[in-house]
Structures are given as C-alpha cells and as structure tokens.
CSV table of C-alpha atoms and ligand atoms in Angstrom, one decimal:
chain,number,residue,atom,x,y,z
A,5,MET,CA,-6.3,-4.7,31.0
A,6,LYS,CA,-8.2,-3.6,27.8
A,7,GLN,CA,-6.9,-5.2,24.6
A,8,VAL,CA,-7.8,-5.0,20.9
A,9,THR,CA,-6.4,-6.6,17.8
A,10,ILE,CA,-6.7,-4.7,14.5
A,11,ARG,CA,-6.3,-6.3,11.0
A,12,VAL,CA,-5.2,-4.1,8.1
A,13,PRO,CA,-4.8,-5.2,4.5
A,14,ALA,CA,-1.8,-4.7,2.3
A,15,THR,CA,-2.1,-1.9,-0.4
A,16,THR,CA,-0.6,-1.1,-3.7
A,17,ALA,CA,-0.4,2.6,-4.5
A,18,ASN,CA,-0.2,4.6,-7.7
A,19,LEU,CA,-1.3,1.9,-10.1
A,20,GLY,CA,1.0,3.5,-12.7
A,21,PRO,CA,-0.1,7.1,-13.4
A,22,GLY,CA,-2.0,7.7,-10.2
A,23,PHE,CA,1.0,8.9,-8.2
A,24,ASP,CA,0.1,9.7,-4.5
A,25,ALA,CA,-3.6,9.3,-5.4
A,26,PHE,CA,-4.7,5.8,-6.5
A,27,GLY,CA,-4.5,2.7,-4.3
A,28,CYS,CA,-6.0,-0.7,-3.9
A,29,ALA,CA,-6.2,-3.1,-0.9
A,30,LEU,CA,-4.8,-6.6,-1.4
A,31,SER,CA,-5.1,-9.9,0.3
A,32,LEU,CA,-2.1,-9.9,2.7
A,33,TYR,CA,-2.6,-8.7,6.3
A,34,THR,CA,-0.9,-7.1,9.3
A,35,ASP,CA,-2.6,-7.9,12.6
A,36,VAL,CA,-1.6,-5.7,15.5
A,37,THR,CA,-2.7,-6.3,19.2
A,38,PHE,CA,-2.7,-3.4,21.6
A,39,GLU,CA,-2.9,-4.0,25.4
A,40,GLU,CA,-3.1,-1.0,27.7
A,41,THR,CA,-0.7,-1.2,30.7
A,42,ASP,CA,0.1,1.1,33.6
A,43,SER,CA,3.3,2.3,32.1
A,44,GLY,CA,6.1,1.7,29.6
A,45,LEU,CA,6.2,0.6,26.0
A,46,GLU,CA,6.8,-3.0,24.9
A,47,ILE,CA,6.7,-4.0,21.2
A,48,THR,CA,7.1,-7.6,20.0
A,49,GLY,CA,6.8,-9.5,16.8
A,50,CYS,CA,9.1,-7.4,14.7
A,51,ASP,CA,12.8,-6.7,14.2
A,52,GLU,CA,14.5,-5.2,17.2
A,53,SER,CA,15.2,-2.0,15.3
A,54,PHE,CA,11.4,-1.4,15.1
A,55,THR,CA,10.7,-1.8,18.9
A,56,GLY,CA,11.4,1.8,19.9
A,57,PRO,CA,9.0,4.8,20.3
A,58,ASP,CA,9.4,5.6,16.6
A,59,ASN,CA,7.5,2.4,15.7
A,60,LEU,CA,4.8,3.6,13.3
A,61,ALA,CA,2.0,1.7,15.1
A,62,TYR,CA,3.0,3.4,18.3
A,63,THR,CA,3.4,6.9,16.8
A,64,ALA,CA,-0.1,6.7,15.2
A,65,TYR,CA,-1.5,5.3,18.5
A,66,CYS,CA,0.0,8.4,20.4
A,67,ALA,CA,-1.2,10.8,17.7
A,68,VAL,CA,-4.8,9.7,18.1
A,69,LEU,CA,-4.6,9.8,21.9
A,70,SER,CA,-3.1,13.3,21.7
A,71,SER,CA,-5.8,14.5,19.3
A,72,LEU,CA,-8.4,13.2,21.8
A,73,SER,CA,-6.5,14.9,24.6
A,74,GLU,CA,-6.3,11.5,26.3
A,75,GLU,CA,-3.5,10.5,28.6
A,76,ILE,CA,-0.8,8.2,27.0
A,77,ARG,CA,-0.4,5.4,29.4
A,78,GLY,CA,1.7,2.2,28.9
A,79,VAL,CA,1.0,-0.2,26.0
A,80,LYS,CA,2.1,-3.6,24.8
A,81,ILE,CA,2.0,-3.9,21.0
A,82,HIS,CA,2.3,-7.2,19.3
A,83,ILE,CA,2.7,-7.3,15.5
A,84,ARG,CA,2.1,-10.3,13.1
A,85,THR,CA,2.5,-9.4,9.5
A,86,GLN,CA,2.3,-11.1,6.1
A,87,ILE,CA,3.1,-7.9,4.3
A,88,PRO,CA,6.7,-7.7,3.1
A,89,ILE,CA,8.5,-4.8,4.8
A,90,CYS,CA,9.8,-1.9,2.7
A,91,ARG,CA,8.7,-3.5,-0.6
A,92,GLY,CA,6.0,-1.2,-1.9
A,93,LEU,CA,3.0,-3.1,-0.5
A,94,GLY,CA,1.9,-0.7,2.2
A,95,SER,CA,3.6,-2.2,5.3
A,96,SER,CA,4.2,1.3,6.8
A,97,ALA,CA,0.6,2.4,6.1
A,98,ALA,CA,-0.7,-0.8,7.7
A,99,LEU,CA,1.1,0.0,10.9
A,100,LEU,CA,-0.1,3.6,11.0
A,101,VAL,CA,-3.7,2.5,10.4
A,102,ALA,CA,-3.5,-0.2,13.0
A,103,GLY,CA,-2.1,2.2,15.6
A,104,ALA,CA,-4.7,4.8,14.9
A,105,MET,CA,-7.6,2.4,14.9
A,106,GLY,CA,-6.3,0.6,18.0
A,107,ALA,CA,-6.1,3.8,20.1
A,108,ASN,CA,-9.5,4.9,18.9
A,109,VAL,CA,-11.2,1.6,19.8
A,110,LEU,CA,-9.4,1.4,23.2
A,111,ARG,CA,-10.6,4.9,24.1
A,112,GLY,CA,-14.3,4.6,23.1
A,113,ARG,CA,-14.4,5.0,19.3
A,114,LYS,CA,-14.7,8.8,19.5
A,115,LEU,CA,-13.2,9.4,16.0
A,116,SER,CA,-14.7,8.4,12.6
A,117,THR,CA,-12.6,6.5,10.0
A,118,GLN,CA,-12.3,9.8,8.2
A,119,GLY,CA,-10.9,11.4,11.3
A,120,LEU,CA,-8.3,8.6,11.6
A,121,LEU,CA,-7.4,9.1,7.9
A,122,ASN,CA,-6.9,12.8,8.5
A,123,ILE,CA,-4.5,12.2,11.4
A,124,THR,CA,-2.5,9.4,9.7
A,125,ASN,CA,-2.4,11.3,6.4
A,126,ALA,CA,-0.7,14.2,8.2
A,127,MET,CA,1.9,11.7,9.3
A,128,GLU,CA,2.5,9.9,6.0
A,129,GLY,CA,2.1,12.9,3.8
A,130,HIS,CA,0.0,11.2,1.1
A,131,PRO,CA,-3.2,9.2,1.4
A,132,ASP,CA,-2.8,6.6,-1.5
A,133,ASN,CA,-1.9,3.6,0.8
A,134,LEU,CA,-3.8,4.8,3.8
A,135,ALA,CA,-7.2,5.2,2.1
A,136,PRO,CA,-7.5,1.7,0.8
A,137,ALA,CA,-6.1,0.3,4.0
A,138,PHE,CA,-8.9,2.0,5.9
A,139,PHE,CA,-11.7,1.6,3.4
A,140,GLY,CA,-10.7,-1.5,1.3
A,141,GLY,CA,-11.1,-1.9,-2.5
A,142,LEU,CA,-9.9,0.5,-5.2
A,143,THR,CA,-9.7,4.1,-4.1
A,144,ALA,CA,-8.7,7.5,-5.5
A,145,SER,CA,-7.9,10.3,-3.1
A,146,MET,CA,-7.2,14.0,-3.3
A,147,VAL,CA,-6.0,16.4,-0.6
A,148,ASP,CA,-8.1,19.5,-0.4
A,149,ASN,CA,-7.4,22.3,2.1
A,150,GLY,CA,-4.9,19.9,3.8
A,151,LEU,CA,-7.5,17.1,4.3
A,152,PRO,CA,-7.8,13.9,2.3
A,153,VAL,CA,-11.0,13.1,0.4
A,154,THR,CA,-11.4,9.5,-0.8
A,155,VAL,CA,-13.8,7.8,-3.2
A,156,ASN,CA,-14.1,4.1,-4.0
A,157,PHE,CA,-14.2,2.8,-7.6
A,158,PRO,CA,-15.8,-0.4,-8.9
A,159,LEU,CA,-13.5,-3.2,-10.1
A,160,HIS,CA,-14.4,-5.9,-12.6
A,161,PRO,CA,-14.4,-9.3,-10.8
A,162,GLY,CA,-12.3,-11.0,-13.4
A,163,TRP,CA,-8.9,-9.5,-12.6
A,164,GLU,CA,-6.0,-11.5,-11.2
A,165,PHE,CA,-3.2,-9.8,-9.4
A,166,LEU,CA,0.4,-11.1,-9.2
A,167,ALA,CA,3.0,-9.3,-7.1
A,168,LEU,CA,6.6,-9.9,-8.0
A,169,VAL,CA,8.5,-9.2,-4.7
A,170,PRO,CA,12.3,-9.1,-4.8
A,171,ASP,CA,14.8,-10.1,-2.1
A,172,PHE,CA,16.0,-6.4,-1.8
A,173,ASP,CA,14.1,-3.5,-0.2
A,174,LEU,CA,13.7,0.1,-1.4
A,175,PRO,CA,12.9,2.6,1.3
A,176,THR,CA,10.2,5.1,0.2
A,177,PRO,CA,12.2,8.2,1.2
A,178,LEU,CA,15.0,7.1,-1.1
A,179,ALA,CA,12.5,6.2,-3.9
A,180,ARG,CA,11.0,9.7,-3.5
A,181,SER,CA,14.3,11.5,-3.4
A,182,VAL,CA,15.1,10.7,-7.1
A,183,LEU,CA,11.9,12.3,-8.4
A,184,PRO,CA,11.9,15.8,-10.0
A,185,THR,CA,10.2,18.6,-8.1
A,186,GLU,CA,8.8,20.1,-11.4
A,187,TYR,CA,7.3,18.5,-14.5
A,188,ASP,CA,6.5,19.5,-18.1
A,189,ARG,CA,2.9,20.3,-18.9
A,190,ALA,CA,3.0,17.4,-21.4
A,191,ASP,CA,3.9,15.0,-18.7
A,192,ALA,CA,1.2,16.3,-16.4
A,193,VAL,CA,-1.4,15.9,-19.2
A,194,TYR,CA,0.0,12.4,-20.0
A,195,ASN,CA,-0.6,11.3,-16.4
A,196,ILE,CA,-4.0,12.9,-15.9
A,197,SER,CA,-5.3,11.3,-19.1
A,198,HIS,CA,-3.8,7.9,-18.4
A,199,GLY,CA,-5.0,8.0,-14.8
A,200,ALA,CA,-8.6,8.4,-15.8
A,201,MET,CA,-8.2,5.5,-18.2
A,202,VAL,CA,-6.7,3.2,-15.5
A,203,LEU,CA,-9.8,3.6,-13.4
A,204,LYS,CA,-12.2,2.9,-16.3
A,205,ALA,CA,-10.1,0.0,-17.5
A,206,LEU,CA,-10.2,-1.6,-14.1
A,207,GLU,CA,-14.0,-1.1,-13.9
A,208,LEU,CA,-14.6,-2.6,-17.4
A,209,GLY,CA,-12.1,-5.4,-17.1
A,210,ASP,CA,-10.4,-4.2,-20.3
A,211,GLU,CA,-6.8,-5.6,-20.2
A,212,LYS,CA,-5.7,-4.0,-23.4
A,213,LEU,CA,-6.8,-0.5,-22.2
A,214,LEU,CA,-5.2,-1.1,-18.8
A,215,ARG,CA,-1.9,-2.1,-20.4
A,216,SER,CA,-1.5,1.2,-22.2
A,217,ALA,CA,-3.2,3.3,-19.5
A,218,MET,CA,-0.8,2.1,-16.7
A,219,GLN,CA,2.1,3.9,-18.3
A,220,ASP,CA,3.4,6.9,-16.3
A,221,ARG,CA,5.8,9.8,-16.6
A,222,ILE,CA,5.8,11.1,-13.0
A,223,HIS,CA,7.7,8.4,-11.1
A,224,GLN,CA,8.4,5.0,-12.8
A,225,PRO,CA,10.9,6.3,-15.3
A,226,TYR,CA,13.0,7.9,-12.4
A,227,ARG,CA,12.7,4.9,-10.1
A,228,LYS,CA,13.3,1.9,-12.4
A,229,GLY,CA,17.1,2.4,-12.3
A,230,MET,CA,17.0,1.5,-8.6
A,231,ILE,CA,15.3,-1.8,-9.4
A,232,ALA,CA,17.5,-4.5,-10.7
A,233,ASP,CA,16.2,-6.1,-13.9
A,234,TYR,CA,13.2,-3.8,-14.2
A,235,ASP,CA,13.4,-3.5,-18.0
A,236,GLN,CA,14.0,-7.2,-18.6
A,237,ILE,CA,11.0,-8.1,-16.3
A,238,GLN,CA,8.8,-5.5,-18.0
A,239,GLY,CA,9.7,-7.0,-21.4
A,240,LEU,CA,8.8,-10.5,-20.1
A,241,ILE,CA,5.5,-9.4,-18.7
A,242,ARG,CA,4.6,-7.6,-22.0
A,243,THR,CA,4.9,-10.9,-23.8
A,244,THR,CA,2.1,-12.3,-21.6
A,245,GLY,CA,-0.3,-9.4,-22.3
A,246,ALA,CA,-0.7,-8.5,-18.7
A,247,ALA,CA,-0.7,-4.9,-17.5
A,248,PHE,CA,2.3,-3.9,-15.4
A,249,CYS,CA,3.3,-1.2,-12.9
A,250,LEU,CA,5.6,-0.5,-10.0
A,251,SER,CA,3.7,-1.3,-6.7
A,252,GLY,CA,3.8,2.0,-4.8
A,253,ALA,CA,7.4,3.2,-4.6
A,254,GLY,CA,8.7,-0.3,-5.5
A,255,PRO,CA,10.6,-2.4,-5.6
A,256,THR,CA,7.6,-4.9,-5.9
A,257,LEU,CA,6.3,-5.1,-9.5
A,258,LEU,CA,2.6,-5.6,-9.9
A,259,CYS,CA,1.0,-7.5,-12.8
A,260,ILE,CA,-2.8,-7.3,-13.5
A,261,THR,CA,-4.4,-9.7,-16.0
A,262,ARG,CA,-7.7,-11.3,-17.0
A,263,ASN,CA,-5.9,-14.5,-18.1
A,264,PRO,CA,-5.4,-17.2,-15.5
A,265,GLY,CA,-2.0,-18.9,-15.3
A,266,LEU,CA,0.3,-15.9,-15.4
A,267,GLN,CA,2.4,-17.3,-12.5
A,268,GLU,CA,2.9,-20.5,-14.4
A,269,LYS,CA,3.9,-18.6,-17.6
A,270,LEU,CA,6.5,-16.6,-15.7
A,271,ALA,CA,7.9,-19.5,-13.6
A,272,GLY,CA,11.3,-20.5,-14.8
A,273,LYS,CA,11.6,-17.6,-17.2
A,274,LEU,CA,11.9,-15.0,-14.4
A,275,GLY,CA,14.9,-16.8,-12.9
A,276,LEU,CA,16.7,-16.8,-16.3
A,277,ILE,CA,16.6,-13.0,-16.8
A,278,THR,CA,17.2,-11.7,-13.3
A,279,GLN,CA,20.0,-11.5,-10.8
A,280,ALA,CA,17.8,-11.1,-7.7
A,281,HIS,CA,15.3,-13.6,-6.4
A,282,TRP,CA,11.7,-12.6,-7.0
A,283,ASP,CA,8.8,-14.2,-5.0
A,284,MET,CA,5.6,-14.4,-7.0
A,285,LEU,CA,2.5,-13.7,-4.8
A,286,PRO,CA,-0.9,-14.3,-6.4
A,287,LEU,CA,-3.3,-11.8,-4.7
A,288,HIS,CA,-6.9,-10.7,-4.9
A,289,VAL,CA,-8.5,-7.4,-4.1
A,290,GLU,CA,-9.6,-7.0,-0.4
A,291,PHE,CA,-12.8,-5.1,-0.3
A,292,GLN,CA,-12.9,-4.9,3.5
A,293,GLY,CA,-10.7,-2.2,5.0
A,294,ALA,CA,-9.1,-2.2,8.5
A,295,ARG,CA,-11.2,-4.0,11.1
A,296,VAL,CA,-11.3,-5.1,14.7
A,297,LEU,CA,-10.4,-8.8,14.8
A,298,SER,CA,-11.0,-9.2,18.6
A,299,GLU,CA,-11.6,-7.0,21.6
A,300,GLN,CA,-11.4,-7.5,25.4
A,301,ALA,CA,-12.8,-4.9,27.8
B,9,HSE,N1,2.7,7.3,-3.7
B,9,HSE,C1,3.9,6.9,-2.9
B,9,HSE,C2,5.1,6.9,-3.7
B,9,HSE,C3,3.6,5.5,-2.4
B,9,HSE,O1,5.1,6.4,-4.9
B,9,HSE,O2,6.1,7.4,-3.3
B,9,HSE,C4,4.7,5.0,-1.5
B,9,HSE,O3,4.5,5.4,-0.2
C-alpha cells in the first residue's frame, strides 16, 4: 500500500502585534505517516481522545481528497510529535499541514503548496501558523477575497529563541473567546505601527527596537490573565534585555535575544517566581517548511 511521511515544523504566531498575520517556523517537528488501506481509519501515536475522525490530520487529509474529487478510502495515520500540544507552538496547524500534504502526495501532487494553504486556511480560520508551517522562516500573511497571501521576510542570523513552555495548556478557542470584537482606532494604529517595526527589527537584528516593537494592544493584554505568573515572568525577562511575547494564543512565552546564555540567566530564578513548572526550550528558526521525509509507492 502507498505510504508517505510528512515532517512539519512548529510555529510561533503573532510575534506580539502581528495578530493572525505574522508567524515563524521553529526547530521542533511533527512527523505524520499516512498509509492508504482498503477501508477504515486507524490513528496511532497520540492520546486516545485524538484518534477519531475529528483528528486534524485526518480532517485536512479528507478536505484535500474532497477538493480533488478523489475517493476517500481507508487510511492508517501514525503521529510522532515533539511539538507540545495546545501550548501555542502550532501543534494543530502542524497536523492540518501534514494531513493536507499527505493526501496531496499520495494522490499525485495535483495541488500546489498555495492550494493546500487555501484549503487549510479555510479550516483554521487564520493563516499565521499555517503559512510558516508550509513555507518555513518568518512570514506575514493577509487574507484577501477569502484567500491567504503570504510573503517571507529576512531574519538576522544572530537571534536566539527561547520558548518557556508551562505545564498547563490553553485551548486556542478559549484564548480567542476573551478578545474584544471591536477596538479603538488608537489601538489599531498602535498595532499596525509596532507590527511594521517588529519585521524590520527582526531583519536588522536590533534587540532594543524589537523589545519595544513587540508590545501589542490586540490580544496579549486580554490573555495574560489566563497565564499564571505572566507579569512576574515578563518582569524577569525585561531584566535580561530580551524581547518577549506570547507565542500564538499562549500559554508558551517566547523570548528573542542577541545575547547568548539567556537560559542560564533564567535558570533558578524562574522557579522562584512561578507556581507552575516551565520548561525552557532553546530553538532556532527553521527555514524549511513542510516536506516529504519518505515515500513508498
Ligand atoms: N493568531 C492566533 C491567535 C494564533 O492568537 O489566536 C493561535 O492559533
């Protein structure tokens, strides 16, 4: 039976003010193997609660087959992931991307990557994780006439990324439910101007500019109350000079710096000011997007 394994990188979305628009691929991976069978659905490698037909890799797999008017036969799906689940590092987007790309490869690569992004964006509702998961690197996306348009931006090579990942999750629908549906013009101007500066600061490697540009008035102020010890951790990060933002919808907190040794500076201190346990994951930007790891005809 035909089989393909797809590798998709983790992603951090928003990067502060770029709500639902900016994203960056990072060096953690989800590998998903799809093997066509005569009938039925079998999903392994994940929690029992994710093994039904609502599994995101399977729903994206089916969406692509439907868009190709191809028959949905049986499939075995095996998931191996390093991306923490429901922590704001793109675990859901990785499954959607893997499912879409897996189906497309198994049925003759009829769709382009942009076509797969169009389908998965209609499922996820915003392209900020999906775009860097497909294309790699730092991306900004807009949705125009219902379709996502993505561009890649250059990044200075000297940045170091450190993700602080807590032992509690925060489902994205909950993190979105606390956001206002309308904003003041001043807040819109604040985010537009800060967003432009974030992209330039990341390109230049300007940590001071990035630190102030990463502030946001669209989502972080409304979400931080759901993240234990947010203010204390932000205060600690500020003493190091690193730039800081919520990774996606949280609860992971992302630090970006030009100075090596941030993890060592935070070690010990973090445990003293927090109730939860926070893992520190040093990461780098992944410039390669989703790819075929192996394929058997
Ligand atoms: N832009 C999204 C949000 C990312 O902040 O809700 C999480 O899916």
